[in-house]
Tab-separated table of C-alpha atoms in Angstrom:
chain	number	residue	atom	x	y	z
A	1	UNK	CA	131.969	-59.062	175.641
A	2	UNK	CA	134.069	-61.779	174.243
A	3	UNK	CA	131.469	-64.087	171.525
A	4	UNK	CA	132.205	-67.552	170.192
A	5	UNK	CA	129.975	-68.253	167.530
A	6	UNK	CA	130.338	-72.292	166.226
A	7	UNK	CA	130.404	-71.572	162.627
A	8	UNK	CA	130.377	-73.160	159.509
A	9	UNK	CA	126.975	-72.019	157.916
A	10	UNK	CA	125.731	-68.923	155.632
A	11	UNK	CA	123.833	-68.099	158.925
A	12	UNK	CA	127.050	-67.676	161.374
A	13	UNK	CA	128.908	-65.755	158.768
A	14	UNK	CA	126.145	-63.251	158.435
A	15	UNK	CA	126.363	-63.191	162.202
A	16	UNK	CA	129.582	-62.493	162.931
A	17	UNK	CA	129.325	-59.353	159.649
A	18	UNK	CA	126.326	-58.210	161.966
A	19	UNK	CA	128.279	-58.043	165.423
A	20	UNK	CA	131.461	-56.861	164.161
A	21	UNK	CA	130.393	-53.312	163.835
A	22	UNK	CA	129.405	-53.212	167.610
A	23	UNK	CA	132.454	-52.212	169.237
A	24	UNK	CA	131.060	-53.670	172.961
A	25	UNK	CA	131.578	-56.996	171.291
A	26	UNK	CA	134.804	-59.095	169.903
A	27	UNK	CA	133.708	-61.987	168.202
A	28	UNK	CA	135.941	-65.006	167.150
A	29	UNK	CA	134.121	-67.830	165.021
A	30	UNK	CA	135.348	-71.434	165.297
A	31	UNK	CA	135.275	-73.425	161.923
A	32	UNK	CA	135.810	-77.173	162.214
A	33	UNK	CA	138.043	-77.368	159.230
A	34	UNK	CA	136.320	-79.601	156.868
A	35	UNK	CA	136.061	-76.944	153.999
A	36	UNK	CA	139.374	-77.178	151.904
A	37	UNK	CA	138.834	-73.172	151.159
A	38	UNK	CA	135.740	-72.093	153.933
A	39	UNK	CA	134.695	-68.476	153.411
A	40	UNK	CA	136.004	-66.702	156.383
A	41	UNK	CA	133.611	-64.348	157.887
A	42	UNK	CA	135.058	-61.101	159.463
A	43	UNK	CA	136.275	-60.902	162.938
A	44	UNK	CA	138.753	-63.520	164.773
A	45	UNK	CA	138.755	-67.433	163.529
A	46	UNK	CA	140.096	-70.273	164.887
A	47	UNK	CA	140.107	-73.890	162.772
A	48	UNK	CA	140.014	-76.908	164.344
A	49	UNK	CA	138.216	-79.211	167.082
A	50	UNK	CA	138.180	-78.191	170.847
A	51	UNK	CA	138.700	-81.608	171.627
A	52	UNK	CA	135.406	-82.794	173.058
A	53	UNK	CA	133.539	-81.015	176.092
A	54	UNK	CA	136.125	-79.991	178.171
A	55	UNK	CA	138.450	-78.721	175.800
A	56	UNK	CA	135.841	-76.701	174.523
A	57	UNK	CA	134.762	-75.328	177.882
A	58	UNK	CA	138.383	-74.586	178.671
A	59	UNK	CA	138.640	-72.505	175.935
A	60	UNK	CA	135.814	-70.543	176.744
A	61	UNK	CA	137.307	-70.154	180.042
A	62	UNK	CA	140.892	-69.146	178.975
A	63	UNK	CA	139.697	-66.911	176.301
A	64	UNK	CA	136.791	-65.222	178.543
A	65	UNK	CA	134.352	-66.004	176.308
A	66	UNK	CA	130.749	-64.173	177.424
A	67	UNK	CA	128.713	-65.716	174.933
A	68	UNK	CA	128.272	-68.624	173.181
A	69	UNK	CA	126.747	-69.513	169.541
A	70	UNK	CA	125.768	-72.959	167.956
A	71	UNK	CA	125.735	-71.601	164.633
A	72	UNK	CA	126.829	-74.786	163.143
A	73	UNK	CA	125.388	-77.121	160.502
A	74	UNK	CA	121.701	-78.218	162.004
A	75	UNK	CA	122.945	-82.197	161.585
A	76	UNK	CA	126.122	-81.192	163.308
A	77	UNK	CA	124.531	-82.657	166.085
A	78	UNK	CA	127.944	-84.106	168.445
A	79	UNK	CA	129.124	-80.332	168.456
A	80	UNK	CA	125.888	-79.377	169.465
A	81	UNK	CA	125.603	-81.830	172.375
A	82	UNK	CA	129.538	-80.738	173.086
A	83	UNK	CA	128.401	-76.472	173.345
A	84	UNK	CA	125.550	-77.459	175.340
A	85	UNK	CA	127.573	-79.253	177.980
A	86	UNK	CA	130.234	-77.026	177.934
A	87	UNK	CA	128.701	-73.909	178.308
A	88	UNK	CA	127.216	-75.627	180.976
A	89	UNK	CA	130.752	-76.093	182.647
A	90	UNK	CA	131.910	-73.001	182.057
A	91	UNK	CA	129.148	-71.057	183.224
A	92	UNK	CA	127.993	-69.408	179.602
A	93	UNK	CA	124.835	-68.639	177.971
A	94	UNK	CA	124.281	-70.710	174.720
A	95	UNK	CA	122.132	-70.015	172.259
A	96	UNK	CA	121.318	-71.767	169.152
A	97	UNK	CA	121.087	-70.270	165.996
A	98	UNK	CA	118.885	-72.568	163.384
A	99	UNK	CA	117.449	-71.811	159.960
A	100	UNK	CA	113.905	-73.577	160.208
A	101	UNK	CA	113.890	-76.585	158.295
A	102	UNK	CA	112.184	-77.392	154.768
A	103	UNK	CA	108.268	-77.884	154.369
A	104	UNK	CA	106.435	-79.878	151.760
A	105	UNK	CA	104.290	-78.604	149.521
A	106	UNK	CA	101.790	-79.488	147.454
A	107	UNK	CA	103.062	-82.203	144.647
A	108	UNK	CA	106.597	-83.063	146.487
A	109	UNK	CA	106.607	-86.887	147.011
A	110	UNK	CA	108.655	-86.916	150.335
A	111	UNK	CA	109.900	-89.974	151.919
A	112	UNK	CA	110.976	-88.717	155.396
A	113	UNK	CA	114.017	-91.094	157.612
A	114	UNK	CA	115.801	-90.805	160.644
A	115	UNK	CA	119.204	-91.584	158.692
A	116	UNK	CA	121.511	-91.706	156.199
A	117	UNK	CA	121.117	-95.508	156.727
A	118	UNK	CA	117.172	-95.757	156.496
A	119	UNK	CA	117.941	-93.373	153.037
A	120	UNK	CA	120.139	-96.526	151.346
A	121	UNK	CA	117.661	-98.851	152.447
A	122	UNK	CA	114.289	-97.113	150.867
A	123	UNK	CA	116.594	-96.203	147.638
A	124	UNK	CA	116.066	-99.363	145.230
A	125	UNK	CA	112.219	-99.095	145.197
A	126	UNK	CA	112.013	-95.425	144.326
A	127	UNK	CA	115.087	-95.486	141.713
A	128	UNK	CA	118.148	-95.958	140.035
A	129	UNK	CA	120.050	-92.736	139.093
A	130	UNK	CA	120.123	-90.449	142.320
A	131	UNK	CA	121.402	-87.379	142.886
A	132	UNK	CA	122.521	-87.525	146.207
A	133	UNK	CA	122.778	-83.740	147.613
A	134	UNK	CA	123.796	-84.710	151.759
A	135	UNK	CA	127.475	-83.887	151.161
A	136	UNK	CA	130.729	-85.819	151.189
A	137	UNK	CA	130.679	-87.294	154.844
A	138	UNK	CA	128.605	-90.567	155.322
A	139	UNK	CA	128.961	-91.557	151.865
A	140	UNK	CA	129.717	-94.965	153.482
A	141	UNK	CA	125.986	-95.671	153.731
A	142	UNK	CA	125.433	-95.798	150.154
A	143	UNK	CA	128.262	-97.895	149.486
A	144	UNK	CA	127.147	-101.389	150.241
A	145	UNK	CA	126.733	-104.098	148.142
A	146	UNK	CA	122.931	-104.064	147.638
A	147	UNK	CA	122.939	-100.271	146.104
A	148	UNK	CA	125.640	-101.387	143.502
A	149	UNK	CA	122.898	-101.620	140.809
A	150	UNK	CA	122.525	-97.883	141.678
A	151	UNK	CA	124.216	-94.767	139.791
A	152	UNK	CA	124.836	-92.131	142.144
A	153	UNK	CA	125.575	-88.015	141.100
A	154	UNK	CA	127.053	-87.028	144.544
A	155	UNK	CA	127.335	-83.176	145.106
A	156	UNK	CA	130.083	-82.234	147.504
A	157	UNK	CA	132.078	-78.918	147.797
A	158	UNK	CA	135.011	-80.936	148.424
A	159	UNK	CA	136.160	-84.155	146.635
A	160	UNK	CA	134.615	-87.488	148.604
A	161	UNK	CA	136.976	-89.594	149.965
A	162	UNK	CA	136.255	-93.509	150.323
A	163	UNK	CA	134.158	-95.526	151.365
A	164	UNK	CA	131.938	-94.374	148.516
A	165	UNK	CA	129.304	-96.026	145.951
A	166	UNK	CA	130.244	-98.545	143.625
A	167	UNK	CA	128.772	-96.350	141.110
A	168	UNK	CA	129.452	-92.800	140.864
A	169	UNK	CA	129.899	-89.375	139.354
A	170	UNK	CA	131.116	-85.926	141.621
A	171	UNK	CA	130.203	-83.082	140.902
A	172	UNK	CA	132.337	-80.348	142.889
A	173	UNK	CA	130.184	-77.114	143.557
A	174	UNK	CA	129.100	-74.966	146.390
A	175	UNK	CA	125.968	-73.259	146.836
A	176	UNK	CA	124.004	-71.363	146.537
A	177	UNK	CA	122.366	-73.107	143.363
A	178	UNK	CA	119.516	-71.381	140.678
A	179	UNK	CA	116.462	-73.011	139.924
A	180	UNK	CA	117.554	-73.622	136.231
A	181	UNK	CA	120.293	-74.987	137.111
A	182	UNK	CA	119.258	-77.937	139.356
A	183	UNK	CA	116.528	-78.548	137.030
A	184	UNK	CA	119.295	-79.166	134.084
A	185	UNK	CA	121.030	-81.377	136.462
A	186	UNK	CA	117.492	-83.349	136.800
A	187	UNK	CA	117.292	-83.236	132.775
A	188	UNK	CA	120.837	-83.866	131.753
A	189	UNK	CA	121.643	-86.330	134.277
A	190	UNK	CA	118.599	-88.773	133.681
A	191	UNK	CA	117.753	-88.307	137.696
A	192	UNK	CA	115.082	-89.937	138.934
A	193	UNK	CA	115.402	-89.489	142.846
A	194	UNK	CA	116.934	-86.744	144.886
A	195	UNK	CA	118.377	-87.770	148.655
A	196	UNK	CA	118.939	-84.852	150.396
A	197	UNK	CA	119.168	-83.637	154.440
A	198	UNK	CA	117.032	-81.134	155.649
A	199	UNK	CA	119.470	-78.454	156.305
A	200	UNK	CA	116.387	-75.912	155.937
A	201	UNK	CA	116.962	-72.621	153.985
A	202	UNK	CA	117.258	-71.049	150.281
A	203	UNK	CA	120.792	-71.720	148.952
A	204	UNK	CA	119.547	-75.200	148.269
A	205	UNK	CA	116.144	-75.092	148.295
A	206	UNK	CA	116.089	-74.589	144.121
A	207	UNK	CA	116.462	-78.669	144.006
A	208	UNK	CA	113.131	-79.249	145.847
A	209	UNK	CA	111.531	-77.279	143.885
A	210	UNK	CA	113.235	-78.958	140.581
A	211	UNK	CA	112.158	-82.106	141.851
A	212	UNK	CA	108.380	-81.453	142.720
A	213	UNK	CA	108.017	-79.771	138.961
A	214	UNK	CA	109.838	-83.203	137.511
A	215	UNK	CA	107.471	-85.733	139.916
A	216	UNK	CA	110.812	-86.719	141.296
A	217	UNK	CA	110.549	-88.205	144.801
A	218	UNK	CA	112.837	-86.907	147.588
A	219	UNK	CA	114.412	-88.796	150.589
A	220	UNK	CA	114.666	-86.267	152.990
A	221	UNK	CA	116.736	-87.390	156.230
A	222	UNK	CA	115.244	-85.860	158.861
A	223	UNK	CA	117.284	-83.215	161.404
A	224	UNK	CA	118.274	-83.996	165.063
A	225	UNK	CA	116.620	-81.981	167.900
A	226	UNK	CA	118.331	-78.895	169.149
A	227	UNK	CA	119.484	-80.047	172.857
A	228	UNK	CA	116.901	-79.598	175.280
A	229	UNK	CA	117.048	-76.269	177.174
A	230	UNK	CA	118.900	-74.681	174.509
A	231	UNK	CA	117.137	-71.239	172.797
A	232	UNK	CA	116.530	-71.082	169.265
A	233	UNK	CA	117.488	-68.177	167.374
A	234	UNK	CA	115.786	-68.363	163.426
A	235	UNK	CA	117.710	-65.861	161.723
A	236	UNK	CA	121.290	-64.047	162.463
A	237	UNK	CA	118.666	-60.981	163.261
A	238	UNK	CA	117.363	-62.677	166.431
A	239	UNK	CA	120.820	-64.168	167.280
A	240	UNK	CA	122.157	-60.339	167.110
A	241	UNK	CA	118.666	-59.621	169.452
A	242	UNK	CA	119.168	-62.084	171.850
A	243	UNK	CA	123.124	-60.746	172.309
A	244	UNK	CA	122.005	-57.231	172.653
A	245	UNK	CA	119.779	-58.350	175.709
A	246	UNK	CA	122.868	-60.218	177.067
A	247	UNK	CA	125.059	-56.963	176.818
A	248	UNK	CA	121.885	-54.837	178.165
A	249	UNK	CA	122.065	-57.484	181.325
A	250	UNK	CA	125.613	-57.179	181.494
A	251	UNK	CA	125.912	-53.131	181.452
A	252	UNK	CA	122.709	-53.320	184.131
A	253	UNK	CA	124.597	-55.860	186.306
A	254	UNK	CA	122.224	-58.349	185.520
A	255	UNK	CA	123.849	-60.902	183.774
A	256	UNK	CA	125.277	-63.788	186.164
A	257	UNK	CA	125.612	-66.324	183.538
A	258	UNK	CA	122.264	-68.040	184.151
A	259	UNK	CA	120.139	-65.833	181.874
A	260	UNK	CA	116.604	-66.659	180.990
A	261	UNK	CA	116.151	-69.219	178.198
A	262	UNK	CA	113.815	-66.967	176.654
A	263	UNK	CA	114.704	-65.451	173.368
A	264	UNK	CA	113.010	-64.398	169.867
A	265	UNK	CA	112.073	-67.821	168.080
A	266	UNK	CA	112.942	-69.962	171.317
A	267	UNK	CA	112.301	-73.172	171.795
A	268	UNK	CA	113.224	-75.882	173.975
């Protein structure tokens, strides 16, 4: 059985390390690309875009792909619309594969928004040196003219490119990050409000919890829904569950390519 896992995240890597020791499955992982230096996980890879819906559903259909795996960043959201309407072309289970997202606790001072957008706008009434943590794509939102009273520490694992804010430090790193660590950053850097995406997680969780101790409050852009119909796999564990029950189908002559949407942490 051919897999495609949509990579990109801790999650899909683990993945693909989990089904490469079954030798009734080949699995190839597509990375978009965006990663100057992207740890490859083990198995086949391909880099690059599809190019939209149906190039994406023609590869699954040249390549004889059996499965396929949204195992991509949860506010990759066009790629996510693209595997649900191709694997609807072609025919192809999908399943999504999502770490659940980020809870409050007690003490965090949250300010949930739909957007990167809505994020600028709250920005000059909660502070004025931010440590912006939502990586080096849609840096454009913070770089209008009404933030320019605004120092920004933007952590990206690859250098931004413009447009960016008027004021600004990088600081080049990769998760995942200690707890000491981001609270330094907090001390050192003077920070006084964290903007971050709720990607959901530990490798980054450390700066929430840096935040609550320091009274800090946190912009958290909210993610977009998983499209509707699609399972939800939690963890790599259920992913590697709900692809056992696919091959179990398969060997039983069961599997037609319409399976069940039912899976361990589904959800619609």
């Amino acid at each position: 059985m051919h897999v495609l896992v949509l990579g990109g995240t801790t999650e899909a890597r683990r993945l693909a390390e989990s089904l490469a020791g079954d030798r009734r499955v080949r699995v190839t992982t597509s990375l978009a690309g965006r990663v100057a230096a992207p740890r490859l996980p083990p198995g086949d890879v391909r880099v690059g875009g599809f190019g939209g819906v149906d190039g994406l559903a023609a590869w699954v259909r040249e390549h004889r792909v059996g499965l396929l795996i949204d195992a991509t960043h949860p506010f990759a959201a066009t790629m996510s619309r693209n595997a649900a309407e191709a694997a609807a072309q072609a025919h192809v289970p999908l399943l999504a594969l999502r770490r659940p997202g980020w809870v409050a606790q007690d003490g965090d001072r949250w300010h949930s928004v739909a957007s990167l957008a809505e994020a600028a706008e709250l920005l000059p009434a909660l502070g004025e040196r931010v440590f912006l943590t939502t990586g080096r794509m849609g840096l454009a939102a913070f770089a209008g003219a009404g933030l320019d009273a605004l120092w920004f520490l933007v952590r990206s694992v690859d250098a931004p490119e413009p447009p960016c804010p008027a004021r600004m430090d990088v600081l080049l790193d990769r998760g995942p990050f200690e707890l000491e660590g981001e609270r330094e950053i907090l001390r050192h850097r003077r920070i006084d409000v964290l903007v971050t995406k709720d990607s959901g997680g530990a490798a980054t969780a450390p700066k929430l919890t840096a935040a609550r101790e320091a009274g800090i409050p946190v912009v958290v852009v909210r993610r977009p829904p998983v499209p509707e119909g699609v399972p939800v796999a939690a963890t790599p564990d259920e992913a590697v569950e709900w692809v056992v029950r696919k091959l179990s189908a398969e060997g039983s002559g069961g599997a037609d390519g319409s399976g069940s949407a039912d899976g361990p942490g589904a959800s619609g």
